[in-house]
Short mmCIF file of C-alpha atoms and ligand atoms in Angstrom, two decimals:
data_model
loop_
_atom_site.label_atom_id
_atom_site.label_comp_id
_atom_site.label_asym_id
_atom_site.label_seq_id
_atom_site.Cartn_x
_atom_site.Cartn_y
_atom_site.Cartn_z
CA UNK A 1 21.79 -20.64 -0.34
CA UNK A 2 21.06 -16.75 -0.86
CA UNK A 3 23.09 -14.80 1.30
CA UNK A 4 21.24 -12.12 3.61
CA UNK A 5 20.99 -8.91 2.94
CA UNK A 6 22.67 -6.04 5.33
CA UNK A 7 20.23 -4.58 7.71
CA UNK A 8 21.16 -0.74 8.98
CA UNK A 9 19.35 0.37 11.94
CA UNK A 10 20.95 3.81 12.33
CA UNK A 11 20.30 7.05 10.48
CA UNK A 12 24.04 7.62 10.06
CA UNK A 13 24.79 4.02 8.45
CA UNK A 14 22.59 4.05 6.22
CA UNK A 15 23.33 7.83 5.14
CA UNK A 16 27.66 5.95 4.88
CA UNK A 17 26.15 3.40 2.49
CA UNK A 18 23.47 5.26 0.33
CA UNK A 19 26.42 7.92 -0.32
CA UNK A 20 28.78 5.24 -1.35
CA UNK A 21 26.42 4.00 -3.79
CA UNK A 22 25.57 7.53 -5.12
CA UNK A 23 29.02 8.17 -5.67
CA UNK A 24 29.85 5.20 -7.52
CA UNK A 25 26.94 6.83 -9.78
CA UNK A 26 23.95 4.12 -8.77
CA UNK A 27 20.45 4.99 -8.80
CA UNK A 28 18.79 4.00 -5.29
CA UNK A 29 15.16 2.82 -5.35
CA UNK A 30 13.13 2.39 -1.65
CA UNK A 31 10.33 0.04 -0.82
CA UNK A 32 8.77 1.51 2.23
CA UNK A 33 6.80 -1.63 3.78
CA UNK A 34 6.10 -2.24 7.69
CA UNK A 35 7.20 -6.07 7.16
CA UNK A 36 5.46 -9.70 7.38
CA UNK A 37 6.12 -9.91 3.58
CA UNK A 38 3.99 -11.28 1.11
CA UNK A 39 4.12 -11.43 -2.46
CA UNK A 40 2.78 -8.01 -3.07
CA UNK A 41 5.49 -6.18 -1.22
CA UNK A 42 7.76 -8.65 -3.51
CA UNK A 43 6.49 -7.48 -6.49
CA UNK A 44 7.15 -3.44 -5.36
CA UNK A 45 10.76 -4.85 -4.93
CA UNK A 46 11.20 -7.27 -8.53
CA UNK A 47 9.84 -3.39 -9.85
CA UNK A 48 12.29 -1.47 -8.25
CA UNK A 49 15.11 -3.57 -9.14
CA UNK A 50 13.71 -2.90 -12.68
CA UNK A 51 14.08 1.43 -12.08
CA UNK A 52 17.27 1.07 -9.80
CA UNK A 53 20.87 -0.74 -9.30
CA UNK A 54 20.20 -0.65 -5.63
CA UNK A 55 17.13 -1.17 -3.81
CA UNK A 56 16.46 -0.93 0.52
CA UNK A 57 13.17 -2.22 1.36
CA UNK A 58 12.26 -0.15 5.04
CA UNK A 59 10.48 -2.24 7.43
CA UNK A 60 9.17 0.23 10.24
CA UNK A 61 5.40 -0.34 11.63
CA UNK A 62 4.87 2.93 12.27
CA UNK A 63 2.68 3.77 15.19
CA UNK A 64 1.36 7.57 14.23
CA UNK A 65 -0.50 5.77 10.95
CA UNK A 66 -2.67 3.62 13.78
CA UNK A 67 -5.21 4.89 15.58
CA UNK A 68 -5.98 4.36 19.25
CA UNK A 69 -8.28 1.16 18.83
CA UNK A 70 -6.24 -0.33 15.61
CA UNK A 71 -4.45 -3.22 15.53
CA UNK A 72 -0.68 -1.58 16.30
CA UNK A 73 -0.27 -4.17 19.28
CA UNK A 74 -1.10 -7.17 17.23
CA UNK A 75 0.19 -6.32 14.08
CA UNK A 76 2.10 -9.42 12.62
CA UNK A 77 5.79 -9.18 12.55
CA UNK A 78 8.52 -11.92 11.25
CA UNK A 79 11.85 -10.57 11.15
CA UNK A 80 13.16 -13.50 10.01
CA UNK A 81 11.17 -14.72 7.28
CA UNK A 82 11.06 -11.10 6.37
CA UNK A 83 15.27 -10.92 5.86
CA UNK A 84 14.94 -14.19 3.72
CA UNK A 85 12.53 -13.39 1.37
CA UNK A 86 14.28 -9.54 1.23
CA UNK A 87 17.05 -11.24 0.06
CA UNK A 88 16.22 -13.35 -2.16
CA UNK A 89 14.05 -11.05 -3.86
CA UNK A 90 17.22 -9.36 -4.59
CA UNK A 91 16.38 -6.44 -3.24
CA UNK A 92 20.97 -5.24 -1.36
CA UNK A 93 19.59 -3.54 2.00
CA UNK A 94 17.13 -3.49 4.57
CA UNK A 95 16.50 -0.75 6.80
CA UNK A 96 14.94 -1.15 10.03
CA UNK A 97 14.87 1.59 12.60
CA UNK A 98 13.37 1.86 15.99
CA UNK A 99 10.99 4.28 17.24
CA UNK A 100 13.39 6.06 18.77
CA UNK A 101 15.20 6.65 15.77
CA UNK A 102 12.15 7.69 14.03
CA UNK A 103 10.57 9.92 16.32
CA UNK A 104 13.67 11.65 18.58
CA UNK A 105 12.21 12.08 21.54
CA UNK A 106 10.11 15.13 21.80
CA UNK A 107 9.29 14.97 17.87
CA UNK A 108 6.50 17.20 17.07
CA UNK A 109 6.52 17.81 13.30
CA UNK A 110 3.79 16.03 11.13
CA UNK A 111 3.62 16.35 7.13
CA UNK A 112 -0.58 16.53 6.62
CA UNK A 113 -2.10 16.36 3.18
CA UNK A 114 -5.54 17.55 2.93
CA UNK A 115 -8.04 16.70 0.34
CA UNK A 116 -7.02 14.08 -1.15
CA UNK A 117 -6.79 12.14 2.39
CA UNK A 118 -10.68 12.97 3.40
CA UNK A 119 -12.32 10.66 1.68
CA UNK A 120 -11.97 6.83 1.96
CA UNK A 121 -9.83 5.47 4.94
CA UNK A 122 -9.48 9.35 5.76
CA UNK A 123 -12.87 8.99 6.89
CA UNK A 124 -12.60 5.77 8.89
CA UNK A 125 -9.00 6.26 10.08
CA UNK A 126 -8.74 9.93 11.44
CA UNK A 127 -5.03 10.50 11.50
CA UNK A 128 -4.12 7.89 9.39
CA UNK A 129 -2.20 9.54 6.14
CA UNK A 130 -1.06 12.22 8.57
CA UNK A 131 0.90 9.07 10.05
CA UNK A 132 1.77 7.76 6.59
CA UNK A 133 3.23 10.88 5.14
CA UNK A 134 5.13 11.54 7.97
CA UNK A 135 7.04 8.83 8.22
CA UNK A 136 7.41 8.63 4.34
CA UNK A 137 8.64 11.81 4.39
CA UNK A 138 11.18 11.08 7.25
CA UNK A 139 12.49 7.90 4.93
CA UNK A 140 12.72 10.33 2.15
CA UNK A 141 15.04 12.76 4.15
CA UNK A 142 16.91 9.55 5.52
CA UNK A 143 17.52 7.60 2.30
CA UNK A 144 17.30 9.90 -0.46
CA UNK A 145 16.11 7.68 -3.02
CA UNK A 146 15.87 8.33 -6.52
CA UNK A 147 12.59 6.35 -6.84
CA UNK A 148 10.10 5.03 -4.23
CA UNK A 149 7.51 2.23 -5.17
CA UNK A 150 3.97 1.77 -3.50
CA UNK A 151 1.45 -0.42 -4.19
CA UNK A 152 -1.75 0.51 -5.89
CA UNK A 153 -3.58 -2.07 -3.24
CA UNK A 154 -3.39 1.14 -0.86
CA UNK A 155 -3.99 3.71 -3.83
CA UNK A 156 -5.17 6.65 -1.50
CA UNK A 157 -2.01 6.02 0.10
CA UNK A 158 -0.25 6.27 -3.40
CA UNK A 159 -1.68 9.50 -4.22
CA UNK A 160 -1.48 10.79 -1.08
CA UNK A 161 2.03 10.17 -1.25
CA UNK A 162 2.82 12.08 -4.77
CA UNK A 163 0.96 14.96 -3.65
CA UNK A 164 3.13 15.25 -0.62
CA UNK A 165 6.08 14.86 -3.13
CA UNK A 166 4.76 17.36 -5.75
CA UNK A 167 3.85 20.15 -3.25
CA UNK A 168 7.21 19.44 -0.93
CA UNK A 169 9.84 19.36 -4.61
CA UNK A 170 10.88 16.45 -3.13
CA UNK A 171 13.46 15.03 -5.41
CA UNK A 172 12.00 11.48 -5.58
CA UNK A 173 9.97 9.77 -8.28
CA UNK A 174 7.14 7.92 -6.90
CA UNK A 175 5.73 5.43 -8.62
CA UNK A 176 2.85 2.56 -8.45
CA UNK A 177 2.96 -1.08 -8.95
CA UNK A 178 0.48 -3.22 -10.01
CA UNK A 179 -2.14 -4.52 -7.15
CA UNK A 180 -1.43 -8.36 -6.66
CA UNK A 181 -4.22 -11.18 -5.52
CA UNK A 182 -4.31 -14.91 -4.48
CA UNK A 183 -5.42 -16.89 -7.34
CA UNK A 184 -8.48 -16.48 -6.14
CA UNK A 185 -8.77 -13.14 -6.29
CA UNK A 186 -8.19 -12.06 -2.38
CA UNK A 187 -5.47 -8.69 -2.53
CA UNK A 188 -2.95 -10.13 -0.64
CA UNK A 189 -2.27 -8.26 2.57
CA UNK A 190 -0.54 -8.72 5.79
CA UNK A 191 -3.71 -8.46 7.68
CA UNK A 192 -5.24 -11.43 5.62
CA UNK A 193 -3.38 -13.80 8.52
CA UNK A 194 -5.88 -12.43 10.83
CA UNK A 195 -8.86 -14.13 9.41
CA UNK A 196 -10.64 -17.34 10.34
CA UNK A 197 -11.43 -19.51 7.41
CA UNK A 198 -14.98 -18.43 7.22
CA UNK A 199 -13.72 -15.21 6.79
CA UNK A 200 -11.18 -15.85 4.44
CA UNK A 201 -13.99 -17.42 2.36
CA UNK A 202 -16.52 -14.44 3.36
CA UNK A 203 -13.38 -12.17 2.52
CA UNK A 204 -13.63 -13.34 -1.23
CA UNK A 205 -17.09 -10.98 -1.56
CA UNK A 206 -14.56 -8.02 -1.88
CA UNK A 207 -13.01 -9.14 -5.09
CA UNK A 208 -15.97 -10.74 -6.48
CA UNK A 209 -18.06 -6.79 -5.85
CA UNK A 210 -15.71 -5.39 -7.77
CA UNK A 211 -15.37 -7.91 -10.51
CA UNK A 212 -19.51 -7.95 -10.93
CA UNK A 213 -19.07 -4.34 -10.86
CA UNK A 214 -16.40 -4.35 -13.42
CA UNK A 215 -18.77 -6.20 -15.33
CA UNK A 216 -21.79 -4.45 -15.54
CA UNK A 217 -19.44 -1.48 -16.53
CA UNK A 218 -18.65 -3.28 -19.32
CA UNK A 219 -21.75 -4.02 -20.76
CA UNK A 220 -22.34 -0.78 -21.20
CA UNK A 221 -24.16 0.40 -17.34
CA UNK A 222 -22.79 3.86 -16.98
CA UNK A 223 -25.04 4.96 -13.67
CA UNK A 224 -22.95 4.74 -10.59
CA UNK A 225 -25.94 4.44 -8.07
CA UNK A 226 -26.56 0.99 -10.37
CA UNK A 227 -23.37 0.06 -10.34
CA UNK A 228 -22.91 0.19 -6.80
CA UNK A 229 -25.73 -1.50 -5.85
CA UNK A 230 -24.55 -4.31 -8.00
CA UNK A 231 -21.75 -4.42 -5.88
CA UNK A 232 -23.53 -4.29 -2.51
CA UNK A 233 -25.55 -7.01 -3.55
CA UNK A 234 -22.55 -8.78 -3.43
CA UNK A 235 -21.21 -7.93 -0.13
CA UNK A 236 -24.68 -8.71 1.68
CA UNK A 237 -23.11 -10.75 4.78
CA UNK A 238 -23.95 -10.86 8.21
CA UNK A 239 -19.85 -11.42 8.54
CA UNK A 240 -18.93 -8.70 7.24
CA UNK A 241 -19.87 -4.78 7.51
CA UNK A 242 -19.43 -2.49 5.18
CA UNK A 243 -17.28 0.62 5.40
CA UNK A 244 -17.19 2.55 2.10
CA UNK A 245 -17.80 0.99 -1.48
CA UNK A 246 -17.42 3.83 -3.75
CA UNK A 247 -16.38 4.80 -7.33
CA UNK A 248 -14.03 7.62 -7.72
CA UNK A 249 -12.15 9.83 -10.28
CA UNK A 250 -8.68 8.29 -10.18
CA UNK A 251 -6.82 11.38 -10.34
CA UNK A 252 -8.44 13.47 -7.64
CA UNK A 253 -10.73 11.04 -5.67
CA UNK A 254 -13.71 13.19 -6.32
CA UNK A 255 -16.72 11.14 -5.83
CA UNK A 256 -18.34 10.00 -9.27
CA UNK A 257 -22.62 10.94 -8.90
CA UNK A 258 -23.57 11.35 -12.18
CA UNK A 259 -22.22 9.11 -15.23
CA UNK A 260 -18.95 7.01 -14.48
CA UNK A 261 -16.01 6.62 -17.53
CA UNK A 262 -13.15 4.62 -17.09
CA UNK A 263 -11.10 7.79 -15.66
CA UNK A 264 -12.96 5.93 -12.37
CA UNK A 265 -11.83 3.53 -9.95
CA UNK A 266 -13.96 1.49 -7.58
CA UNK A 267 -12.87 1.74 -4.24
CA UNK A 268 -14.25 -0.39 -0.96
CA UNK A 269 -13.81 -1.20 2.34
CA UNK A 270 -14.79 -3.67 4.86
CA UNK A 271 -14.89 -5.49 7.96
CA UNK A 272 -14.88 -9.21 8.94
CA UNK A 273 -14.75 -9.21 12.92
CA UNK A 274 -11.89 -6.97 13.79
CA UNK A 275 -10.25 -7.14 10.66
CA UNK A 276 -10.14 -4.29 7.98
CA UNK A 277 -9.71 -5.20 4.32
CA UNK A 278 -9.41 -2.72 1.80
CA UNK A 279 -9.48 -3.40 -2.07
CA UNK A 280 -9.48 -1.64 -5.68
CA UNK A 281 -9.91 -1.42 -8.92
CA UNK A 282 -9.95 0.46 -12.09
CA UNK A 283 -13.48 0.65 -14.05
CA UNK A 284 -11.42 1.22 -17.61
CA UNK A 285 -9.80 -2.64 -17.87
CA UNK A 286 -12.04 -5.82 -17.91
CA UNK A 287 -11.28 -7.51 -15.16
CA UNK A 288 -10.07 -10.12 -17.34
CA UNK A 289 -7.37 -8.56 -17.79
CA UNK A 290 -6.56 -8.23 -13.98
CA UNK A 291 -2.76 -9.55 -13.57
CA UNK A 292 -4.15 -11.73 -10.72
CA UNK A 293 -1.20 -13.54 -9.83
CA UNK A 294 2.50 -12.70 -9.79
CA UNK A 295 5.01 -15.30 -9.69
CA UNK A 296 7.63 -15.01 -6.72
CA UNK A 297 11.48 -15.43 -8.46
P1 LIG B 301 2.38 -2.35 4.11
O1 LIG B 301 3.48 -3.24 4.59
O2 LIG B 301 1.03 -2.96 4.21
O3 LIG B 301 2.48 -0.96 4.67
O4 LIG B 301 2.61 -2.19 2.55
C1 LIG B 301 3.84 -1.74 2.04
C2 LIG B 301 3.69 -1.50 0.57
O5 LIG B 301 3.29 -2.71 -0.08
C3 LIG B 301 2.65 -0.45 0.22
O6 LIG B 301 3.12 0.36 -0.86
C4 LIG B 301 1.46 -1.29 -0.20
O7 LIG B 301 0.60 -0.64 -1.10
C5 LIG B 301 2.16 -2.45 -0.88
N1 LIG B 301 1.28 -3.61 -0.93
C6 LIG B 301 0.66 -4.22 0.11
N2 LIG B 301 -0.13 -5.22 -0.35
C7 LIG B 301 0.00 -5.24 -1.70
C8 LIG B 301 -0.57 -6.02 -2.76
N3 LIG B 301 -1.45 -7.00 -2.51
N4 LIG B 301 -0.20 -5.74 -4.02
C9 LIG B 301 0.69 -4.74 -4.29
N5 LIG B 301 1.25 -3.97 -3.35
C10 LIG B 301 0.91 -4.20 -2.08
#
């Protein structure tokens, strides 16, 4: 039997243990996540174990990244299962505040990026990175890590984040980790327990758009307009409505109108009822070549 990991609650213990660690000269690596762990969030940690000698996943849904009629209330939560798989991931600390601790009361400062958070979810969720690189910013000031992983499933996020970093001199390396899918080719996400199984089937029309559009990359189609419709073709559903499906310079997230290279990335976004699904991918590797499973150890 694996034996749990720790789980600090208060600023001030976890500020004791991370300055332990730095004086006994580790290097400290943080998974920010807001819990209900799947294998994607496992994979950010079996990474960070790679960059670091100690590694604290956070678990903190954090209420400013939500907007009004979002799915903050529901949002799944398994403490629990969550502790288990932390630990046996490997992964030495957990770090689970309360809103309280988070926002004192009375807080008032926000971290805002511009640009690069306009486009995309900026667009759909007003207030949403604003949320996100807050609280990221508060982790950073709590933990001090020498590293922080994010997944590339939420890549906006991602370069939202280093951005924040870069202008701030924060003193943390941020780095991504691979996107990871169900066999299938579904992103894994903790929203994906929200869907019915029609959805879940209908859900599969996200990963197959951009695969066709992949594709027709590939085979030499350079025009984005074609490439996109190839794409929407694909997501033609009564069950599910469309949000964004756009291709994107991956660096800056300026909007690709003319002729696409593999500097692009597809990104889209969709709806299946009430539930938001957001998904990836680079133009520049076949999908082929798509690591679309990862193993749990
Ligand atoms: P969340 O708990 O949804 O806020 O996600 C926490 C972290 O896990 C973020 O950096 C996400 O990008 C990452 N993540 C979520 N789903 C996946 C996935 N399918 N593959 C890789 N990383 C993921």
């Amino acid at each position: 039997m694996t034996s749990l990991v720790p789980i600090d609650q208060e600023v001030s213990a976890i500020r004791r243990r991370v300055a332990q660690w730095r004086e006994a000269g580790l290097r400290i690596a943080l998974v920010p996540t807001m819990g209900y762990l799947h294998q994607g969030h496992l994979s950010l940690i079996h990474h960070a174990l790679t960059l670091a000698q100690r590694v604290i996943v956070s678990i903190y849904v954090n209420p400013t990244q939500f907007g009004p009629n979002e799915d903050l209330d529901r949002y799944p939560r398994d403490p629990e299962g969550d502790r288990d798989k932390v630990s046996r991931a490997g992964a030495h600390l957990i770090f689970q505040p309360s809103s309280d601790t988070m926002y004192p009361q009375g807080a008032q400062t926000f971290v805002e990026t511009t640009a690069i958070s306009v486009p995309l979810c900026g667009g759909d969720r007003p207030g949403h990175f604003r949320g996100v690189t807050t609280v990221v910013a508060k982790l950073f000031h709590i933990v001090k890590p020498d590293v922080a992983v994010f997944g590339q499933k939420d890549y906006q996020q991602l370069l939202t984040i280093q951005r924040m970093v870069t202008d701030l001199h924060m003193e943390v390396e941020v780095v991504g980790a691979p996107l990871v899918r169900e066999d299938d080719g579904l992103a894994l996400s903790s929203r994906n327990v929200y869907l019915s199984p029609t959805q879940r089937k209908e859900a599969l029309r996200l990963s197959q758009a951009l695969r066709r559009i992949r594709e027709a990359f590939h085979t030499g189609e350079r025009d984005p307009h074609n490439l996109l419709a190839t794409g929407r073709a694909v997501l033609a559903s009564p069950a599910l409505q469309l949000e964004y499906l756009e291709i994107r310079n991956k660096h800056t997230l300026q909007l690709v109108d003319q002729k696409v290279s593999a500097e692009d990335r597809i990104f889209l976004a969709a709806r299946l009822g009430a539930t938001r699904l957001i998904d990836n991918a680079p133009l520049g590797l076949p999908a082929s070549l798509d690591n679309l499973h990862q193993e749990m150890h």
